Coordinates of C-alpha atoms and ligand atoms in Angstrom, one line a residue:
X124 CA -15.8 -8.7 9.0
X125 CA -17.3 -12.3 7.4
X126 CA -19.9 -13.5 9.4
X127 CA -19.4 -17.4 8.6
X128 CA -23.4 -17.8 9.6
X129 CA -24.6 -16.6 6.5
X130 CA -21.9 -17.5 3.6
X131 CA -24.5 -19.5 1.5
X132 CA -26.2 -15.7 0.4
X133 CA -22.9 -14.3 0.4
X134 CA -22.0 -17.1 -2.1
X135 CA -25.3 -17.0 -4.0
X136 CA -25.2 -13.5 -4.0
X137 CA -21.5 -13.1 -5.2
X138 CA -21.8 -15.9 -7.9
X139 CA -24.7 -14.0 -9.4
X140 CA -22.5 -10.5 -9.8
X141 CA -20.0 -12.8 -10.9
X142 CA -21.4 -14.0 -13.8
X143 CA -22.5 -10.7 -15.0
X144 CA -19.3 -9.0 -14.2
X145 CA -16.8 -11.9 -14.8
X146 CA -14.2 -9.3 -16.0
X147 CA -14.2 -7.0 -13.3
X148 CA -12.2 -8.0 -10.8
X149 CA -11.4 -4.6 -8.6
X150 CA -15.1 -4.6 -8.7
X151 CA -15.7 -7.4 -7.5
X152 CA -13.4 -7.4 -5.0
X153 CA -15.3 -4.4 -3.3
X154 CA -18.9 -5.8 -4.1
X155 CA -17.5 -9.1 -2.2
X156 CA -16.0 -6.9 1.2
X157 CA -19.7 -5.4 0.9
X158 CA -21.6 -8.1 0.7
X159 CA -19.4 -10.2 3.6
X160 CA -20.5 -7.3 6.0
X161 CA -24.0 -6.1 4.6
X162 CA -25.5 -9.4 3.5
X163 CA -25.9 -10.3 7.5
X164 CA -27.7 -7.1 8.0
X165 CA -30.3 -7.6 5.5
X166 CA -31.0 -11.0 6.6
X167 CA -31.7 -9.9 9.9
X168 CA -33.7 -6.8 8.1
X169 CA -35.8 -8.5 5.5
X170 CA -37.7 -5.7 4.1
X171 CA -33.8 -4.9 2.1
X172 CA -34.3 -8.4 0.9
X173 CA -37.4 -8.4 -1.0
X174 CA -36.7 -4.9 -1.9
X175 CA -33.1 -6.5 -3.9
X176 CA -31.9 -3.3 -2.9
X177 CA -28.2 -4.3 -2.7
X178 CA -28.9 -6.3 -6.4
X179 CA -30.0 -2.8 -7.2
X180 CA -26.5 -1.4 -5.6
X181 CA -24.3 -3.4 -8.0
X182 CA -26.0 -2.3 -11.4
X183 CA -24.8 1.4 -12.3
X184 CA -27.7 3.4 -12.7
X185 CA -25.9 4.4 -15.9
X186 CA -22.1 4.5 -17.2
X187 CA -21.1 6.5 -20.0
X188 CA -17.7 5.5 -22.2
X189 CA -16.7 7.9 -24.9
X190 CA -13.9 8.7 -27.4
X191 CA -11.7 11.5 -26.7
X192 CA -9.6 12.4 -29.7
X193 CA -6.8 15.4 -29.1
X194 CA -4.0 16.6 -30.7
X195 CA -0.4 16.6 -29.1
X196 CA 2.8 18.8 -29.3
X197 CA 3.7 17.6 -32.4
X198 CA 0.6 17.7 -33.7
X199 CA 0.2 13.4 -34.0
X200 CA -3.8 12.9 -33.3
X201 CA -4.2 10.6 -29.6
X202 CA -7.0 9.0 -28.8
X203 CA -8.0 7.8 -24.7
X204 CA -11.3 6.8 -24.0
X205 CA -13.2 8.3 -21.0
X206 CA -15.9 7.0 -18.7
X207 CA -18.5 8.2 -15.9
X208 CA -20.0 5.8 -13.9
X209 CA -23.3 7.2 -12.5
X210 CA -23.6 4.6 -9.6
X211 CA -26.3 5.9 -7.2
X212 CA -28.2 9.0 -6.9
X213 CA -30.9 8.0 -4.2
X214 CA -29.2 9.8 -2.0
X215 CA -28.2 13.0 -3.8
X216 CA -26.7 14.0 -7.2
X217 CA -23.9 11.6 -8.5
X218 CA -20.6 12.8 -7.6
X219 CA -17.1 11.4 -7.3
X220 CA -13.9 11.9 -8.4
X221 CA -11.9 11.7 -12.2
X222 CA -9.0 9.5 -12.2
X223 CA -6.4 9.9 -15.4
X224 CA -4.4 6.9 -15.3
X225 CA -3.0 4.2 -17.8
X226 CA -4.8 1.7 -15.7
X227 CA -8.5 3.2 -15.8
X228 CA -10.6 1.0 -17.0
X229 CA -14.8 -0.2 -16.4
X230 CA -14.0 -2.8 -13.3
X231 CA -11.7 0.2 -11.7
X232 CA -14.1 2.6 -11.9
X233 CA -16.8 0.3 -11.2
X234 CA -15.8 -0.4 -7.6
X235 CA -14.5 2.9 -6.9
X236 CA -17.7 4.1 -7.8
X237 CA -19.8 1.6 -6.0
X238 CA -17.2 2.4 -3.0
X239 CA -18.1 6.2 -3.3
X240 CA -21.9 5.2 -2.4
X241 CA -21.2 4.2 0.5
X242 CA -18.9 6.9 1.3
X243 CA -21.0 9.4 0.3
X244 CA -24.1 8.2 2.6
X245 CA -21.5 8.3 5.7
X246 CA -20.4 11.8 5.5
X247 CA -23.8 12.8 6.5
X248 CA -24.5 15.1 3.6
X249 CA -26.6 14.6 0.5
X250 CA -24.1 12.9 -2.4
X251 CA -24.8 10.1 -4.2
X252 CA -21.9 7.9 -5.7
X253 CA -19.8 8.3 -9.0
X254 CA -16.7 7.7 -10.7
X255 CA -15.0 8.2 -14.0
X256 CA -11.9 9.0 -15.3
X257 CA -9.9 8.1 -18.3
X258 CA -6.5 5.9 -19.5
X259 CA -5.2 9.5 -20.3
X260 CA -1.5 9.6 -18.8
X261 CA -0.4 13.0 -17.8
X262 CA 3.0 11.4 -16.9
X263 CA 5.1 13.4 -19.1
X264 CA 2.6 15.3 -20.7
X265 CA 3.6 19.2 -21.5
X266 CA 0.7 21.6 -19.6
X267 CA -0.5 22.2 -23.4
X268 CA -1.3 18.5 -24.0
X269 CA -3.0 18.1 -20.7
X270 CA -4.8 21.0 -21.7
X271 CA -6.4 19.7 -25.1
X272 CA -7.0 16.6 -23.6
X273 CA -9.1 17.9 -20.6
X274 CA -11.2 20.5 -23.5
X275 CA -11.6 17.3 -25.5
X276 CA -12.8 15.2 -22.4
X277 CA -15.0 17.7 -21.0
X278 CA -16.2 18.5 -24.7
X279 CA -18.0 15.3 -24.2
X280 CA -18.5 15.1 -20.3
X281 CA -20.1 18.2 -19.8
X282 CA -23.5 16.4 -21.4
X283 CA -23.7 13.7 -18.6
X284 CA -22.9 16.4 -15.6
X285 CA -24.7 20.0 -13.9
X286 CA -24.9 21.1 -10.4
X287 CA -27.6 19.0 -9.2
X288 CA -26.7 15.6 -12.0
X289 CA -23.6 14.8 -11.1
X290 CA -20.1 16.6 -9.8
X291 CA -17.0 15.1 -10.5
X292 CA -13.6 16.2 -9.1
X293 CA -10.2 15.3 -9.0
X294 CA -8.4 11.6 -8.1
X295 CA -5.0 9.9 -9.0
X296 CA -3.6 11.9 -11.9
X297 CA -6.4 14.8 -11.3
X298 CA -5.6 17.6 -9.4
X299 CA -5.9 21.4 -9.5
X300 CA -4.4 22.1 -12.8
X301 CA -7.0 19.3 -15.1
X302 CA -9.5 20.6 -12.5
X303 CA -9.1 24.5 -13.7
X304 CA -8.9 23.5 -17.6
X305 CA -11.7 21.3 -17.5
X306 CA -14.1 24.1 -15.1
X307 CA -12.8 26.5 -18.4
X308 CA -14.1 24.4 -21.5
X309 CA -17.6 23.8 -19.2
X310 CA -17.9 27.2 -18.5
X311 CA -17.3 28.0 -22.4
X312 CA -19.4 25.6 -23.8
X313 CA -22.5 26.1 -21.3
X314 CA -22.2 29.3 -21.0
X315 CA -22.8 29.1 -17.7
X316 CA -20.5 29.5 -14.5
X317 CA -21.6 27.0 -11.7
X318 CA -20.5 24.1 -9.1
X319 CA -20.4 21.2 -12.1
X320 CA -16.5 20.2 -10.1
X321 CA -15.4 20.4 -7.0
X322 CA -11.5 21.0 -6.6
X323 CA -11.6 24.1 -8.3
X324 CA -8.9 26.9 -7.8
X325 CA -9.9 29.6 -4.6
X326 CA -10.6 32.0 -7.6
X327 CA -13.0 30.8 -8.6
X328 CA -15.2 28.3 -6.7
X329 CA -13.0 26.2 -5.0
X330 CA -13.3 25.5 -1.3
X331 CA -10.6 26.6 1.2
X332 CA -9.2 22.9 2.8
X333 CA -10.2 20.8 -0.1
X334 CA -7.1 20.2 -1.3
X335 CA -5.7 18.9 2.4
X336 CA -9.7 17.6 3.2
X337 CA -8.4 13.9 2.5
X338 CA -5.0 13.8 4.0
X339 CA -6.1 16.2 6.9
X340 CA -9.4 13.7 7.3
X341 CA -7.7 10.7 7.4
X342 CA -5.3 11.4 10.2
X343 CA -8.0 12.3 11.8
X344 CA -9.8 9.4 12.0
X345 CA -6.4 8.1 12.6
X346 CA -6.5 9.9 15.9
X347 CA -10.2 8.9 16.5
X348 CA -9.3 5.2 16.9
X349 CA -6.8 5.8 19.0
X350 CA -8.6 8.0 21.2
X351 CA -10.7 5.0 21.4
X352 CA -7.3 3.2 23.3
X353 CA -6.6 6.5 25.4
X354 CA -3.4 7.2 22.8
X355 CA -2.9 9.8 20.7
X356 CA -0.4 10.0 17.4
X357 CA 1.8 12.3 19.4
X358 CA 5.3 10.5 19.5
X359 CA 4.4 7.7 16.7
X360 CA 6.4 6.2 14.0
X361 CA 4.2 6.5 10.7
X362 CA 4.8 4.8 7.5
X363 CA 2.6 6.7 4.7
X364 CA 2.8 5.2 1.0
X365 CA 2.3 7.5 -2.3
X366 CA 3.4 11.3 -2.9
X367 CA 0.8 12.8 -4.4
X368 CA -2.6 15.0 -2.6
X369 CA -3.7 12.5 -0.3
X370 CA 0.1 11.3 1.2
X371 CA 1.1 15.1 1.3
X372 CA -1.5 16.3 3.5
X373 CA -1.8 13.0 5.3
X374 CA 2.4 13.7 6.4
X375 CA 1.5 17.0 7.0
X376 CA -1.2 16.6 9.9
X377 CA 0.7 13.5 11.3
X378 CA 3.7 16.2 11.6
X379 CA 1.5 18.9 13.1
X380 CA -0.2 16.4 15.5
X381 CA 3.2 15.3 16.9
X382 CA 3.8 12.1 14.6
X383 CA 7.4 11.1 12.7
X384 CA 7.1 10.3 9.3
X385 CA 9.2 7.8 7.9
X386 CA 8.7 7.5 4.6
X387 CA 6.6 8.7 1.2
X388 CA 6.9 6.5 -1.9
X389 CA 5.8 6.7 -5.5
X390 CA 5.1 3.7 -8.3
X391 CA 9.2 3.8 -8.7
X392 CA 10.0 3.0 -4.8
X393 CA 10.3 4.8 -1.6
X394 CA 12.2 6.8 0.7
X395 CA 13.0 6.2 4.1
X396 CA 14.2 9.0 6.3
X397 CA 15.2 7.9 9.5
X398 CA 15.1 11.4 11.1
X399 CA 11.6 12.3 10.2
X400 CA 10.3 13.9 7.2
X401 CA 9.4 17.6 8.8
X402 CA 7.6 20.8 7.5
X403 CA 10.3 22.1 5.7
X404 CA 11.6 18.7 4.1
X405 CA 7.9 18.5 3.1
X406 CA 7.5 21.9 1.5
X407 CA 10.4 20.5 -0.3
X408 CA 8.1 17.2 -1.7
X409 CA 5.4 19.7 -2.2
X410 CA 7.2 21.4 -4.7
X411 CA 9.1 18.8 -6.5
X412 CA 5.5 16.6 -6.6
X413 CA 3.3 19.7 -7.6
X414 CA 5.3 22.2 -9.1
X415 CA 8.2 20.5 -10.7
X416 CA 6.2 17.1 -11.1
X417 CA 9.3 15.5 -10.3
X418 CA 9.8 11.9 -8.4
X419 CA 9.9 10.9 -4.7
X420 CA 13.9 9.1 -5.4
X421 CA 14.9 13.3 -5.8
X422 CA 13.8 13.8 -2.6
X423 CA 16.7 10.8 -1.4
X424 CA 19.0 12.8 -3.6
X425 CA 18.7 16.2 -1.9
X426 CA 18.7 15.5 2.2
X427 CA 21.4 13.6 3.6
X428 CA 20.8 10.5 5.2
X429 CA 17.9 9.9 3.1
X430 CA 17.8 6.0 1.4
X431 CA 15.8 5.4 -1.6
X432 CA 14.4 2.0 -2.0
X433 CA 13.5 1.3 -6.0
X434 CA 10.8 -0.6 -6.7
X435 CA 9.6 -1.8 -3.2
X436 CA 6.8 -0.6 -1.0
X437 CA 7.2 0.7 2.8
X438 CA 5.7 -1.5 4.4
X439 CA 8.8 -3.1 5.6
X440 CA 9.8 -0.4 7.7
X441 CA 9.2 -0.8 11.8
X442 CA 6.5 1.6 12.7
X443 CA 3.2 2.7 14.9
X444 CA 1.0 3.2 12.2
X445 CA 0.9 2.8 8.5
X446 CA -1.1 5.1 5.9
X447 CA -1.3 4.0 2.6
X448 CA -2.6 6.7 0.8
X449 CA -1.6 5.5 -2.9
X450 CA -3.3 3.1 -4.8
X451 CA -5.7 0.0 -4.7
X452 CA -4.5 -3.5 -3.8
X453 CA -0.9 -1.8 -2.7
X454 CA -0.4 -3.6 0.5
X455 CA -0.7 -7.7 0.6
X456 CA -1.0 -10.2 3.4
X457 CA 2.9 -10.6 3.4
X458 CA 3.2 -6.8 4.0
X459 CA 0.4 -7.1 6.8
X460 CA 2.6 -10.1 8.5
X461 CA 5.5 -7.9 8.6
X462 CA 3.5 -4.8 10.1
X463 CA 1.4 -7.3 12.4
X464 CA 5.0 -9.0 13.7
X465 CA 6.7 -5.6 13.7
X466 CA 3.7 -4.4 16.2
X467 CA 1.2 -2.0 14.5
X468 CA -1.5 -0.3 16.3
X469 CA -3.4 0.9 13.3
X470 CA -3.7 1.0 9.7
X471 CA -5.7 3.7 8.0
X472 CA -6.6 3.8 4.5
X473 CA -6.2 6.9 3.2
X474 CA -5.9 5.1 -0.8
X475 CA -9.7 3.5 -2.0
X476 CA -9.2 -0.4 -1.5
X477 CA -5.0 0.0 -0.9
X478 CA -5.1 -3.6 1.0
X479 CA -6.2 -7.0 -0.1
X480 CA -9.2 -8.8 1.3
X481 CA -6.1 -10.9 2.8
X482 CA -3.9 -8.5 4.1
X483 CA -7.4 -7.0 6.1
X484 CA -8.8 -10.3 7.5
X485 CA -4.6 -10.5 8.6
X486 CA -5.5 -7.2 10.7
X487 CA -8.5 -8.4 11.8
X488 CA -7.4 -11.7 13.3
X489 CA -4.7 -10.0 14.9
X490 CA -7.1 -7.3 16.4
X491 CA -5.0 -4.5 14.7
X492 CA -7.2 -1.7 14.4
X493 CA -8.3 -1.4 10.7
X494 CA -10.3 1.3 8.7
X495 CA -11.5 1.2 5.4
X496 CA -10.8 4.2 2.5
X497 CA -14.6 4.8 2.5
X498 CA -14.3 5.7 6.3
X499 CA -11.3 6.8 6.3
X500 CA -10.7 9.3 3.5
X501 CA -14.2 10.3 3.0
X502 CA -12.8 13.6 4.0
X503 CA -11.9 14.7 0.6
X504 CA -15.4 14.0 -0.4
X505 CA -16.7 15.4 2.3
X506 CA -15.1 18.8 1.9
X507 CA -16.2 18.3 -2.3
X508 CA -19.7 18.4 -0.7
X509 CA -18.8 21.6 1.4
X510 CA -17.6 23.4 -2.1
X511 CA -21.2 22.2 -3.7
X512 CA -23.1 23.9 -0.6
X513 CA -20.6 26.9 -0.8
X514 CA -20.7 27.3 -4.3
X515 CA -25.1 27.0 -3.9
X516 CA -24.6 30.0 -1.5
X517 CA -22.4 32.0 -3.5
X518 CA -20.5 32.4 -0.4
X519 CA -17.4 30.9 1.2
X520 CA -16.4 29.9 4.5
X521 CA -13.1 30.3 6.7
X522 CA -10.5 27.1 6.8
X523 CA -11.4 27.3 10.5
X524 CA -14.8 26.9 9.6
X525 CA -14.0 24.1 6.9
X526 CA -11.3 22.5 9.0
X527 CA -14.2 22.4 12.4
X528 CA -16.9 20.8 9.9
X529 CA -14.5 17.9 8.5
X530 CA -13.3 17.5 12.0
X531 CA -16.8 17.1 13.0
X532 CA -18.0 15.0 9.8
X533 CA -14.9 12.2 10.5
X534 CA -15.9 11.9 13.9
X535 CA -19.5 11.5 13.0
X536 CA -18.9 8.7 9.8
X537 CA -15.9 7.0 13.1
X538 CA -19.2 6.7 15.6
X539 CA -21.1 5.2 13.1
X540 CA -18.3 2.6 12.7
X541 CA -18.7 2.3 16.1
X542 CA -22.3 2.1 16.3
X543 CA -22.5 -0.6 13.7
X544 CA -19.2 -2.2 14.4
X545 CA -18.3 -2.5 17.8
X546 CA -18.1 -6.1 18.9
X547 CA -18.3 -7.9 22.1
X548 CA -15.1 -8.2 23.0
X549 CA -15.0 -3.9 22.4
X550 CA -12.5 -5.0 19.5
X551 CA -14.7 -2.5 16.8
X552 CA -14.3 -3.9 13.3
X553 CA -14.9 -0.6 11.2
X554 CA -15.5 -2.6 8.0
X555 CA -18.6 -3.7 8.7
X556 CA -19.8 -0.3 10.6
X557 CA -18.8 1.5 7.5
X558 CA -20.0 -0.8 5.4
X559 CA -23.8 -1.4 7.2
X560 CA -24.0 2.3 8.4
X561 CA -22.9 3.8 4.3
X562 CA -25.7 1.1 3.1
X563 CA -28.8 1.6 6.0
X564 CA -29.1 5.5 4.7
X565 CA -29.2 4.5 0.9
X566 CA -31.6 1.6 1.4
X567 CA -33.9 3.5 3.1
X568 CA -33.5 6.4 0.2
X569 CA -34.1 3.6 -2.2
X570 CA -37.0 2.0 -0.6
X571 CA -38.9 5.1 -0.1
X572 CA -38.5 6.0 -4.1
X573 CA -40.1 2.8 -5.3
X574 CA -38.4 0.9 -8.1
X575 CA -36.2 3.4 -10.0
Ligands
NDP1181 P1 -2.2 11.6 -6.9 O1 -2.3 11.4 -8.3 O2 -2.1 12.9 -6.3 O3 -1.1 10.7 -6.3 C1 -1.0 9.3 -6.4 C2 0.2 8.7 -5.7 O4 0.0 7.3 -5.7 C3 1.5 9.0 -6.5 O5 2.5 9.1 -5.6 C4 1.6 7.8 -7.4 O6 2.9 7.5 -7.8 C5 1.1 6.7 -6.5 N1 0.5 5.7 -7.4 C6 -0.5 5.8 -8.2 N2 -0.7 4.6 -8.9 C7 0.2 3.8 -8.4 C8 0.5 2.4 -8.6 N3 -0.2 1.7 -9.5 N4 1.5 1.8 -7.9 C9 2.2 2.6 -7.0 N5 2.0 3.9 -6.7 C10 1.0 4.4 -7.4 O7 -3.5 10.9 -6.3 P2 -4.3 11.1 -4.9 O8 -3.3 11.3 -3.8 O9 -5.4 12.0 -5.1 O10 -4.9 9.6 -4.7 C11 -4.3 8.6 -4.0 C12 -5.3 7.6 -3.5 O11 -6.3 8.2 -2.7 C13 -6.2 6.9 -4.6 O12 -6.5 5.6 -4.2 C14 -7.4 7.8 -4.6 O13 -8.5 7.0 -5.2 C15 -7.6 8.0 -3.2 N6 -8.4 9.2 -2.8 C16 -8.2 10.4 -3.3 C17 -9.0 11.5 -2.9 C18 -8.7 12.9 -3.3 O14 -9.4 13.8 -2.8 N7 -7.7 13.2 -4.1 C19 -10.1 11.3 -2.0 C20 -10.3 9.9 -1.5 C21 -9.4 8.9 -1.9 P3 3.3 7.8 -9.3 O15 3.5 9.3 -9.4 O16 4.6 7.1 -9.5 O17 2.2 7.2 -10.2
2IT1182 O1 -12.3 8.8 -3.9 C1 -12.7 10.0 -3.5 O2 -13.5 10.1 -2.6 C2 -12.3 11.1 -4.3 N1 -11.5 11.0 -5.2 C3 -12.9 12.5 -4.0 C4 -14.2 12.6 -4.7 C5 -14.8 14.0 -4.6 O3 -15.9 14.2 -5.2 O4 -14.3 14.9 -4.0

């Protein structure tokens, strides 16, 4: 990951972004795992340099903050405030995902966006990077309330987006259901019924996988690295964190591909089934998460044998591989010493940014094998960008079809990781072959556009 040889421009560089961005510190914590891996790579390339394309990288090319006044059950006026961060479009039209969350703020969506840019380039088709969101909490929300809230947000949204400006689509606290309401008001305003989101309903738009493209993509990569080892996830112990799209899916293809899942979790705790979380228990999570909205702990209540564990993380728990699929900075070096001592093969990030810069340079030194969200769950993207060229078509493909193109697009963005990665001693450190591979297809985008 850090090559030591060239920390004075990492330093320079990163006390420059500092000082422009002294309150963002998720955002700079993802500039800084960037610029570790890519600064090396322009210094050996110095037509980036003098270009300042990765001083270009860090500026948004535009973020838009707005008020979004509704009115709930009772008839009391709210107000949130809601962003888009248009990062990068050198590559494509802006798109990334919404998140509604109490914690959404300008340095969260700033690195998630400036994350998505690279992710993007990797998945091989044309996206550039975005973000937005809003400190909306559907936690207890009736449908109704969500409902006037996504009218109101998209009331003001739908003048920064269109089919070829910008797609946003779901994230934490965005799924199918803010998707559909916020598609309506577009559609009703405009007038006009195209691809502006991606995670739309089958009815109407929405792409056949999407929903499992993330989970489903991750474990797949999953079983990339360890194809690179001669192993497979048939017969391993898997420790996923969060409940919600990515962590359902994720369970789901680690089940189907011969893997036991321990345990799911949720901001409360988690549960720990020693017997393996199954297809049937999981239909059972499905429908308390999605349907009943309920909490992971119900799950503890219903099975026997089932241990609920309030307010701690997973990562405790003896196992092959861990998945955290729930939220940034989620897993710290302590958790990583426990995995590393309890022997871990792997560690996919199916979350944007779930471990610490510490917790990764843990898994480094102990040659664990490591891969970062923007490789790893570029899948949900990925299939985003499927919807986009299905919706462009008017047409729609099979789930084999779907399912064989993600397959085919995370094996692609894990030999780039290779190509850019692999080191000497064959350990392959997919940081920095996400990181230089995600950045080489933009620069050159960027550098062929002139200064823009
Ligand atoms: P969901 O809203 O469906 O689920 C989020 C899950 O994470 C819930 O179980 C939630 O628990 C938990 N969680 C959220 N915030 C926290 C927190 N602060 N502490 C502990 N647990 C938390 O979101 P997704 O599954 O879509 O997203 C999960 C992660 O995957 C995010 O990092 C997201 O950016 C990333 N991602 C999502 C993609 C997608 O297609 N949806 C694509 C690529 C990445 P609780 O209910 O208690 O809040
Ligand atoms: O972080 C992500 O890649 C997402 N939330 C999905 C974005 C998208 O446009 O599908």
């Amino acid at each position: 990951m850090a090559n030591n040889k060239y920390e004075a421009q990492v330093n320079e560089f990163m006390e420059a972004v500092s000082k422009r961005d002294a309150q963002q510190p998720e955002f700079l914590q993802a500039v800084k795992e960037v610029a570790e891996t890519v600064i090396p790579f322009i210094e050996e390339n110095p037509k980036y340099k003098q270009a300042k394309i990765l001083e270009r990288m860090v500026e948004p090319e535009r973020v838009v903050m707005f008020r979004v006044p509704w009115l709930d059950d009772n008839g009391d006026v709210q107000i949130n405030r809601g962003y888009r961060i248009e990062m990068n479009s050198a590559i494509g039209p802006y798109k990334g995902g919404l998140r509604f969350h109490p914690s959404v703020d300008i340095s969260i969506l700033k690195f998630l966006a400036f994350e998505q840019v690279f992710k993007n380039s990797l998945t091989t088709l044309p996206m550039g990077g975005g973000k937005g969101g809003s400190d909306f909490n559907p936690k207890g929300k009736s449908d109704n309330e969500v409902m006037k809230f996504c009218q109101s947000f998209m009331t003001e949204l739908c003048r920064h987006i269109g089919p070829n400006t910008d797609v946003p689509a779901g994230d934490i606290g965005v799924g199918g259901r803010e998707i559909g309401f916020m598609f309506g008001q577009y559609k009703r305003i405009r007038n006009e019924f195209t691809g502006i989101l991606t995670g739309k309903g089958r009815e109407y738009g929405g792409s056949l996988i999407r929903p499992e493209a993330t989970g489903y993509g991750a474990v797949y990569f999953t079983h990339n690295m360890l194809e690179t080892k001669g192993d497979s996830l048939n017969g391993k112990n898997v420790v996923i964190s969060g409940s919600g799209n990515v962590a359902q899916y994720a369970a789901e293809k680690v089940i189907q591909l011969g893997g036991k899942v321990l345990t799911l979790s949720d901001s409360k705790g988690y549960v720990y089934d020693a017997n393996g979380i199954d297809a049937e228990k999981l239909a059972f999570i499905m429908d308390l998460k999605n349907v009943k909205r309920g909490r992971i702990k119900e799950y503890a209540d219903a099975y026997d044998g089932v241990e609920f564990h309030e307010g701690q993380t997973p990562w405790g728990t003896k196992c092959d591989i861990a998945l955290p699929c729930a939220t940034q900075n989620e897993l710290h070096e302590e958790d990583a010493k426990v995995l590393v001592s309890n022997g871990i093969l792997a560690v996919t990030e199916g979350a944007n940014m779930p471990c610490t810069p510490e917790a990764m340079h843990l898994f480094e030194q102990n040659k664990v094998m490591y891969s970062p969200g923007k490789a790893s769950n570029a899948g949900g993207v990925a299939v985003s960008g499927l919807e986009m060229s299905q919706n462009s078509l008017r047409y729609s493909w099979t789930r084999e079809e779907v399912d064989e193109k993600l397959k085919n697009i995370m094996k692609s963005i894990h030999e780039d990781c290779v190509k850019y990665g692999k080191r000497e001693d064959g350990y392959i450190d997919y940081v920095t072959g996400a990181n230089v591979a995600g950045f080489i297809k933009v620069a050159d985008a960027m550098m062929a556009q002139g200064v823009v």
